Tab-separated table of N, CA and C in Angstrom:
chain	number	residue	atom	x	y	z
A	1	UNK	N	-5.071	7.935	14.106
A	1	UNK	CA	-5.559	6.893	13.198
A	1	UNK	C	-4.706	5.644	13.390
A	2	UNK	N	-5.378	4.524	13.596
A	2	UNK	CA	-4.675	3.242	13.692
A	2	UNK	C	-4.942	2.451	12.414
A	3	UNK	N	-3.895	1.842	11.894
A	3	UNK	CA	-3.989	1.105	10.642
A	3	UNK	C	-3.570	-0.340	10.852
A	4	UNK	N	-4.279	-1.256	10.215
A	4	UNK	CA	-3.953	-2.671	10.312
A	4	UNK	C	-3.980	-3.293	8.932
A	5	UNK	N	-2.815	-3.736	8.477
A	5	UNK	CA	-2.709	-4.361	7.158
A	5	UNK	C	-2.889	-5.869	7.267
A	6	UNK	N	-3.453	-6.456	6.227
A	6	UNK	CA	-3.630	-7.905	6.171
A	6	UNK	C	-3.662	-8.350	4.715
A	7	UNK	N	-3.608	-9.666	4.524
A	7	UNK	CA	-3.748	-10.214	3.182
A	7	UNK	C	-2.470	-10.728	2.554
A	8	UNK	N	-1.343	-10.572	3.244
A	8	UNK	CA	-0.095	-11.076	2.697
A	8	UNK	C	-0.058	-12.587	2.694
A	9	UNK	N	0.973	-13.135	2.065
A	9	UNK	CA	1.113	-14.584	2.020
A	9	UNK	C	2.176	-15.000	1.037
A	10	UNK	N	2.189	-16.291	0.753
A	10	UNK	CA	3.128	-16.876	-0.190
A	10	UNK	C	2.391	-17.172	-1.492
A	11	UNK	N	2.957	-16.723	-2.608
A	11	UNK	CA	2.323	-16.925	-3.907
A	11	UNK	C	3.407	-17.197	-4.940
A	12	UNK	N	3.064	-17.946	-5.964
A	12	UNK	CA	4.010	-18.208	-7.048
A	12	UNK	C	4.088	-17.012	-7.984
A	13	UNK	N	5.208	-16.892	-8.648
A	13	UNK	CA	5.371	-15.829	-9.635
A	13	UNK	C	4.233	-15.891	-10.655
A	14	UNK	N	3.705	-14.719	-10.997
A	14	UNK	CA	2.574	-14.644	-11.904
A	14	UNK	C	1.228	-14.638	-11.201
A	15	UNK	N	1.238	-14.917	-9.924
A	15	UNK	CA	0.003	-14.971	-9.158
A	15	UNK	C	-0.443	-13.607	-8.673
A	16	UNK	N	-1.511	-13.614	-7.868
A	16	UNK	CA	-2.120	-12.375	-7.378
A	16	UNK	C	-2.377	-12.448	-5.880
A	17	UNK	N	-2.372	-11.282	-5.270
A	17	UNK	CA	-2.767	-11.134	-3.871
A	17	UNK	C	-3.490	-9.802	-3.726
A	18	UNK	N	-4.368	-9.732	-2.742
A	18	UNK	CA	-5.036	-8.482	-2.432
A	18	UNK	C	-4.775	-8.137	-0.971
A	19	UNK	N	-4.144	-7.009	-0.761
A	19	UNK	CA	-3.884	-6.532	0.591
A	19	UNK	C	-4.992	-5.585	1.018
A	20	UNK	N	-5.298	-5.608	2.301
A	20	UNK	CA	-6.279	-4.700	2.873
A	20	UNK	C	-5.641	-3.924	4.014
A	21	UNK	N	-6.123	-2.710	4.217
A	21	UNK	CA	-5.656	-1.890	5.333
A	21	UNK	C	-6.884	-1.267	5.985
A	22	UNK	N	-7.194	-1.734	7.179
A	22	UNK	CA	-8.355	-1.229	7.910
A	22	UNK	C	-7.928	-0.115	8.850
A	23	UNK	N	-8.675	0.976	8.829
A	23	UNK	CA	-8.353	2.138	9.654
A	23	UNK	C	-9.391	2.313	10.751
A	24	UNK	N	-8.930	2.835	11.875
A	24	UNK	CA	-9.835	3.131	12.980
A	24	UNK	C	-9.296	4.326	13.750
A	25	UNK	N	-10.175	4.950	14.504
A	25	UNK	CA	-9.742	6.015	15.383
A	25	UNK	C	-9.630	7.386	14.752
A	26	UNK	N	-10.167	7.569	13.568
A	26	UNK	CA	-10.088	8.882	12.949
A	26	UNK	C	-11.014	8.976	11.759
A	27	UNK	N	-11.060	10.140	11.133
A	27	UNK	CA	-11.869	10.328	9.933
A	27	UNK	C	-11.035	9.911	8.737
A	28	UNK	N	-11.045	8.631	8.451
A	28	UNK	CA	-10.155	8.080	7.434
A	28	UNK	C	-10.402	8.692	6.069
A	29	UNK	N	-11.650	9.066	5.791
A	29	UNK	CA	-11.962	9.599	4.468
A	29	UNK	C	-11.268	10.921	4.191
A	30	UNK	N	-10.726	11.570	5.199
A	30	UNK	CA	-10.024	12.835	4.990
A	30	UNK	C	-8.525	12.634	4.795
A	31	UNK	N	-8.062	11.399	4.842
A	31	UNK	CA	-6.642	11.109	4.717
A	31	UNK	C	-6.300	10.525	3.351
A	32	UNK	N	-5.115	10.827	2.908
A	32	UNK	CA	-4.515	10.131	1.787
A	32	UNK	C	-4.029	8.776	2.295
A	33	UNK	N	-4.231	7.721	1.498
A	33	UNK	CA	-3.777	6.391	1.894
A	33	UNK	C	-2.674	5.893	0.976
A	34	UNK	N	-1.738	5.156	1.529
A	34	UNK	CA	-0.632	4.688	0.700
A	34	UNK	C	-0.113	3.328	1.122
A	35	UNK	N	0.643	2.738	0.222
A	35	UNK	CA	1.322	1.464	0.473
A	35	UNK	C	2.809	1.651	0.188
A	36	UNK	N	3.612	1.141	1.085
A	36	UNK	CA	5.058	1.111	0.928
A	36	UNK	C	5.509	-0.330	1.165
A	37	UNK	N	6.737	-0.629	0.790
A	37	UNK	CA	7.254	-1.974	1.044
A	37	UNK	C	8.728	-1.905	1.388
A	38	UNK	N	9.169	-2.928	2.104
A	38	UNK	CA	10.569	-2.998	2.501
A	38	UNK	C	11.057	-4.426	2.398
A	39	UNK	N	12.038	-4.617	1.514
A	39	UNK	CA	12.663	-5.919	1.351
A	39	UNK	C	13.860	-6.023	2.298
A	40	UNK	N	14.293	-7.235	2.625
A	40	UNK	CA	15.439	-7.393	3.537
A	40	UNK	C	16.663	-6.650	3.023
A	41	UNK	N	17.274	-5.873	3.885
A	41	UNK	CA	18.490	-5.151	3.544
A	41	UNK	C	18.281	-3.917	2.694
A	42	UNK	N	17.023	-3.574	2.441
A	42	UNK	CA	16.739	-2.403	1.600
A	42	UNK	C	15.930	-1.377	2.368
A	43	UNK	N	15.897	-0.161	1.845
A	43	UNK	CA	15.113	0.898	2.463
A	43	UNK	C	13.638	0.711	2.100
A	44	UNK	N	12.787	1.302	2.929
A	44	UNK	CA	11.356	1.269	2.650
A	44	UNK	C	11.100	2.107	1.401
A	45	UNK	N	10.311	1.558	0.473
A	45	UNK	CA	10.090	2.253	-0.791
A	45	UNK	C	8.602	2.428	-1.071
A	46	UNK	N	8.315	3.468	-1.817
A	46	UNK	CA	6.952	3.805	-2.203
A	46	UNK	C	6.411	2.777	-3.185
A	47	UNK	N	5.137	2.417	-3.017
A	47	UNK	CA	4.457	1.525	-3.947
A	47	UNK	C	3.303	2.254	-4.646
A	48	UNK	N	2.369	2.789	-3.857
A	48	UNK	CA	1.199	3.447	-4.432
A	48	UNK	C	0.561	4.354	-3.395
A	49	UNK	N	-0.162	5.360	-3.882
A	49	UNK	CA	-0.878	6.270	-2.990
A	49	UNK	C	-2.186	6.660	-3.655
A	50	UNK	N	-3.204	6.931	-2.835
A	50	UNK	CA	-4.525	7.277	-3.351
A	50	UNK	C	-5.059	8.479	-2.580
A	51	UNK	N	-5.689	9.402	-3.305
A	51	UNK	CA	-6.225	10.602	-2.680
A	51	UNK	C	-7.406	10.256	-1.774
A	52	UNK	N	-7.842	11.222	-0.983
A	52	UNK	CA	-8.918	10.970	-0.024
A	52	UNK	C	-10.207	10.557	-0.730
A	53	UNK	N	-10.433	11.112	-1.901
A	53	UNK	CA	-11.664	10.790	-2.632
A	53	UNK	C	-11.510	9.559	-3.521
A	54	UNK	N	-10.274	9.133	-3.728
A	54	UNK	CA	-10.024	7.976	-4.576
A	54	UNK	C	-9.874	8.278	-6.048
A	55	UNK	N	-9.933	9.546	-6.428
A	55	UNK	CA	-9.897	9.864	-7.855
A	55	UNK	C	-8.491	10.118	-8.379
A	56	UNK	N	-7.513	10.178	-7.501
A	56	UNK	CA	-6.122	10.371	-7.926
A	56	UNK	C	-5.291	9.238	-7.334
A	57	UNK	N	-4.536	8.586	-8.192
A	57	UNK	CA	-3.638	7.521	-7.749
A	57	UNK	C	-2.272	7.701	-8.386
A	58	UNK	N	-1.250	7.398	-7.632
A	58	UNK	CA	0.123	7.415	-8.145
A	58	UNK	C	0.734	6.045	-7.865
A	59	UNK	N	1.627	5.629	-8.762
A	59	UNK	CA	2.276	4.337	-8.596
A	59	UNK	C	3.781	4.451	-8.843
A	60	UNK	N	4.526	3.597	-8.161
A	60	UNK	CA	5.934	3.444	-8.492
A	60	UNK	C	6.035	2.801	-9.872
A	61	UNK	N	7.053	3.174	-10.614
A	61	UNK	CA	7.220	2.624	-11.964
A	61	UNK	C	7.305	1.098	-11.943
A	62	UNK	N	7.871	0.557	-10.884
A	62	UNK	CA	8.093	-0.887	-10.812
A	62	UNK	C	6.798	-1.685	-10.694
A	63	UNK	N	5.702	-1.033	-10.306
A	63	UNK	CA	4.440	-1.762	-10.124
A	63	UNK	C	3.346	-1.268	-11.059
A	64	UNK	N	3.628	-0.209	-11.812
A	64	UNK	CA	2.611	0.376	-12.685
A	64	UNK	C	2.119	-0.666	-13.694
A	65	UNK	N	0.797	-0.770	-13.817
A	65	UNK	CA	0.216	-1.731	-14.749
A	65	UNK	C	-0.025	-3.097	-14.139
A	66	UNK	N	0.544	-3.343	-12.964
A	66	UNK	CA	0.355	-4.645	-12.292
A	66	UNK	C	-0.415	-4.509	-10.982
A	67	UNK	N	-0.210	-3.401	-10.278
A	67	UNK	CA	-0.861	-3.179	-8.984
A	67	UNK	C	-1.938	-2.108	-9.139
A	68	UNK	N	-2.961	-2.203	-8.293
A	68	UNK	CA	-4.021	-1.201	-8.288
A	68	UNK	C	-4.410	-0.882	-6.846
A	69	UNK	N	-4.371	0.397	-6.512
A	69	UNK	CA	-4.779	0.835	-5.179
A	69	UNK	C	-6.201	1.359	-5.250
A	70	UNK	N	-6.986	1.080	-4.232
A	70	UNK	CA	-8.360	1.563	-4.187
A	70	UNK	C	-8.749	1.779	-2.727
A	71	UNK	N	-9.900	2.378	-2.509
A	71	UNK	CA	-10.348	2.607	-1.144
A	71	UNK	C	-11.862	2.558	-1.066
A	72	UNK	N	-12.340	2.195	0.109
A	72	UNK	CA	-13.761	2.210	0.413
A	72	UNK	C	-13.904	3.012	1.701
A	73	UNK	N	-14.255	4.286	1.580
A	73	UNK	CA	-14.313	5.143	2.764
A	73	UNK	C	-15.448	4.745	3.710
A	74	UNK	N	-16.478	4.149	3.172
A	74	UNK	CA	-17.574	3.685	4.035
A	74	UNK	C	-17.091	2.560	4.957
A	75	UNK	N	-16.116	1.798	4.478
A	75	UNK	CA	-15.559	0.694	5.259
A	75	UNK	C	-14.235	1.064	5.912
A	76	UNK	N	-13.780	2.319	5.730
A	76	UNK	CA	-12.495	2.770	6.291
A	76	UNK	C	-11.351	1.835	5.923
A	77	UNK	N	-11.306	1.482	4.652
A	77	UNK	CA	-10.318	0.499	4.206
A	77	UNK	C	-9.701	0.920	2.881
A	78	UNK	N	-8.409	0.700	2.743
A	78	UNK	CA	-7.765	0.820	1.441
A	78	UNK	C	-7.250	-0.560	1.035
A	79	UNK	N	-7.133	-0.750	-0.255
A	79	UNK	CA	-6.745	-2.042	-0.804
A	79	UNK	C	-5.566	-1.889	-1.750
A	80	UNK	N	-4.841	-2.960	-1.921
A	80	UNK	CA	-3.810	-3.032	-2.943
A	80	UNK	C	-3.956	-4.366	-3.654
A	81	UNK	N	-4.477	-4.316	-4.876
A	81	UNK	CA	-4.595	-5.505	-5.705
A	81	UNK	C	-3.277	-5.683	-6.445
A	82	UNK	N	-2.643	-6.822	-6.246
A	82	UNK	CA	-1.337	-7.081	-6.848
A	82	UNK	C	-1.456	-8.257	-7.804
A	83	UNK	N	-1.226	-8.001	-9.078
A	83	UNK	CA	-1.284	-9.026	-10.114
A	83	UNK	C	0.086	-9.224	-10.752
A	84	UNK	N	0.242	-10.326	-11.456
A	84	UNK	CA	1.500	-10.627	-12.151
A	84	UNK	C	2.692	-10.442	-11.218
A	85	UNK	N	2.589	-11.016	-10.050
A	85	UNK	CA	3.632	-10.833	-9.044
A	85	UNK	C	4.945	-11.459	-9.483
A	86	UNK	N	6.026	-10.799	-9.077
A	86	UNK	CA	7.381	-11.239	-9.405
A	86	UNK	C	8.153	-11.490	-8.102
A	87	UNK	N	9.187	-12.305	-8.156
A	87	UNK	CA	10.012	-12.503	-6.946
A	87	UNK	C	10.538	-11.188	-6.376
A	88	UNK	N	10.800	-10.204	-7.226
A	88	UNK	CA	11.287	-8.902	-6.751
A	88	UNK	C	10.245	-8.146	-5.946
A	89	UNK	N	8.998	-8.585	-5.979
A	89	UNK	CA	7.951	-7.953	-5.174
A	89	UNK	C	7.954	-8.454	-3.730
A	90	UNK	N	8.771	-9.443	-3.438
A	90	UNK	CA	8.853	-9.981	-2.085
A	90	UNK	C	9.320	-8.902	-1.113
A	91	UNK	N	8.517	-8.670	-0.073
A	91	UNK	CA	8.815	-7.614	0.896
A	91	UNK	C	7.753	-7.633	1.985
A	92	UNK	N	7.999	-6.870	3.021
A	92	UNK	CA	6.946	-6.552	3.989
A	92	UNK	C	6.241	-5.308	3.464
A	93	UNK	N	4.942	-5.395	3.345
A	93	UNK	CA	4.141	-4.289	2.824
A	93	UNK	C	3.473	-3.557	3.982
A	94	UNK	N	3.589	-2.226	3.964
A	94	UNK	CA	3.037	-1.379	5.004
A	94	UNK	C	2.004	-0.427	4.416
A	95	UNK	N	0.903	-0.245	5.123
A	95	UNK	CA	-0.021	0.811	4.737
A	95	UNK	C	0.253	2.040	5.592
A	96	UNK	N	-0.077	3.184	5.043
A	96	UNK	CA	0.220	4.442	5.702
A	96	UNK	C	-0.837	5.475	5.343
A	97	UNK	N	-0.912	6.525	6.146
A	97	UNK	CA	-1.874	7.596	5.890
A	97	UNK	C	-1.211	8.937	6.138
A	98	UNK	N	-1.690	9.917	5.417
A	98	UNK	CA	-1.130	11.259	5.519
A	98	UNK	C	-2.194	12.254	5.094
A	99	UNK	N	-1.917	13.544	5.284
A	99	UNK	CA	-2.846	14.553	4.777
A	99	UNK	C	-2.375	15.127	3.449
A	100	UNK	N	-1.279	14.574	2.903
A	100	UNK	CA	-0.811	15.024	1.593
A	100	UNK	C	-0.514	13.811	0.722
A	101	UNK	N	-0.555	14.001	-0.592
A	101	UNK	CA	-0.142	12.965	-1.515
A	101	UNK	C	1.382	12.893	-1.453
A	102	UNK	N	1.911	11.842	-0.902
A	102	UNK	CA	3.349	11.741	-0.688
A	102	UNK	C	3.876	10.426	-1.243
A	103	UNK	N	5.097	10.461	-1.709
A	103	UNK	CA	5.755	9.249	-2.201
A	103	UNK	C	6.987	8.927	-1.374
A	104	UNK	N	7.215	9.691	-0.327
A	104	UNK	CA	8.357	9.489	0.555
A	104	UNK	C	7.842	9.043	1.915
A	105	UNK	N	8.446	7.991	2.438
A	105	UNK	CA	7.963	7.407	3.686
A	105	UNK	C	7.967	8.412	4.832
A	106	UNK	N	8.950	9.287	4.868
A	106	UNK	CA	9.058	10.248	5.962
A	106	UNK	C	7.917	11.258	5.975
A	107	UNK	N	7.174	11.372	4.883
A	107	UNK	CA	6.070	12.330	4.813
A	107	UNK	C	4.727	11.710	5.183
A	108	UNK	N	4.704	10.419	5.468
A	108	UNK	CA	3.472	9.775	5.915
A	108	UNK	C	3.395	9.885	7.428
A	109	UNK	N	2.187	10.136	7.935
A	109	UNK	CA	2.015	10.423	9.360
A	109	UNK	C	1.661	9.207	10.204
A	110	UNK	N	0.967	8.262	9.603
A	110	UNK	CA	0.488	7.103	10.356
A	110	UNK	C	0.890	5.839	9.611
A	111	UNK	N	1.247	4.835	10.398
A	111	UNK	CA	1.704	3.571	9.809
A	111	UNK	C	1.018	2.392	10.489
A	112	UNK	N	0.742	1.371	9.688
A	112	UNK	CA	0.285	0.114	10.251
A	112	UNK	C	1.443	-0.863	10.344
A	113	UNK	N	1.219	-1.958	11.044
A	113	UNK	CA	2.202	-3.028	11.035
A	113	UNK	C	2.170	-3.686	9.660
A	114	UNK	N	3.294	-4.192	9.239
A	114	UNK	CA	3.403	-4.732	7.903
A	114	UNK	C	2.806	-6.115	7.753
A	115	UNK	N	2.628	-6.502	6.505
A	115	UNK	CA	2.197	-7.853	6.173
A	115	UNK	C	3.177	-8.402	5.131
A	116	UNK	N	3.629	-9.632	5.358
A	116	UNK	CA	4.670	-10.218	4.514
A	116	UNK	C	4.085	-10.748	3.213
A	117	UNK	N	4.710	-10.376	2.124
A	117	UNK	CA	4.384	-10.928	0.809
A	117	UNK	C	5.631	-11.629	0.283
A	118	UNK	N	5.500	-12.905	-0.036
A	118	UNK	CA	6.612	-13.676	-0.568
A	118	UNK	C	6.199	-14.278	-1.900
A	119	UNK	N	6.995	-13.988	-2.936
A	119	UNK	CA	6.705	-14.488	-4.271
A	119	UNK	C	7.805	-15.470	-4.652
A	120	UNK	N	7.427	-16.704	-4.880
A	120	UNK	CA	8.398	-17.737	-5.234
A	120	UNK	C	8.529	-17.842	-6.748
A	121	UNK	N	9.724	-18.202	-7.185
A	121	UNK	CA	9.970	-18.298	-8.636
A	121	UNK	C	9.663	-19.693	-9.152
């Protein structure tokens, strides 16, 4: 499975962005999809994950209530709607896929290239 993330950019604090992750080369609907992020000098951290059917979602406490993960299996795409963005959300965001619901980066099997999100204060 190949993954390609897009939708990052520069936004002011309080603003919104929607990230997309397009998948190809596999049966994406059978995979769990997730988003992780990595800020400069920090380890890659879990953001959100969604089950293959889309009916189960998990979020990091730091984004709960502000971010929403979703998927469209017909379009082989997962999304991350980010609202009420804060400067602390600034990071490179990566999409990932796995066959299990995982919150640890090492348990994800496939990774896309990241997309930069910068939130100015």
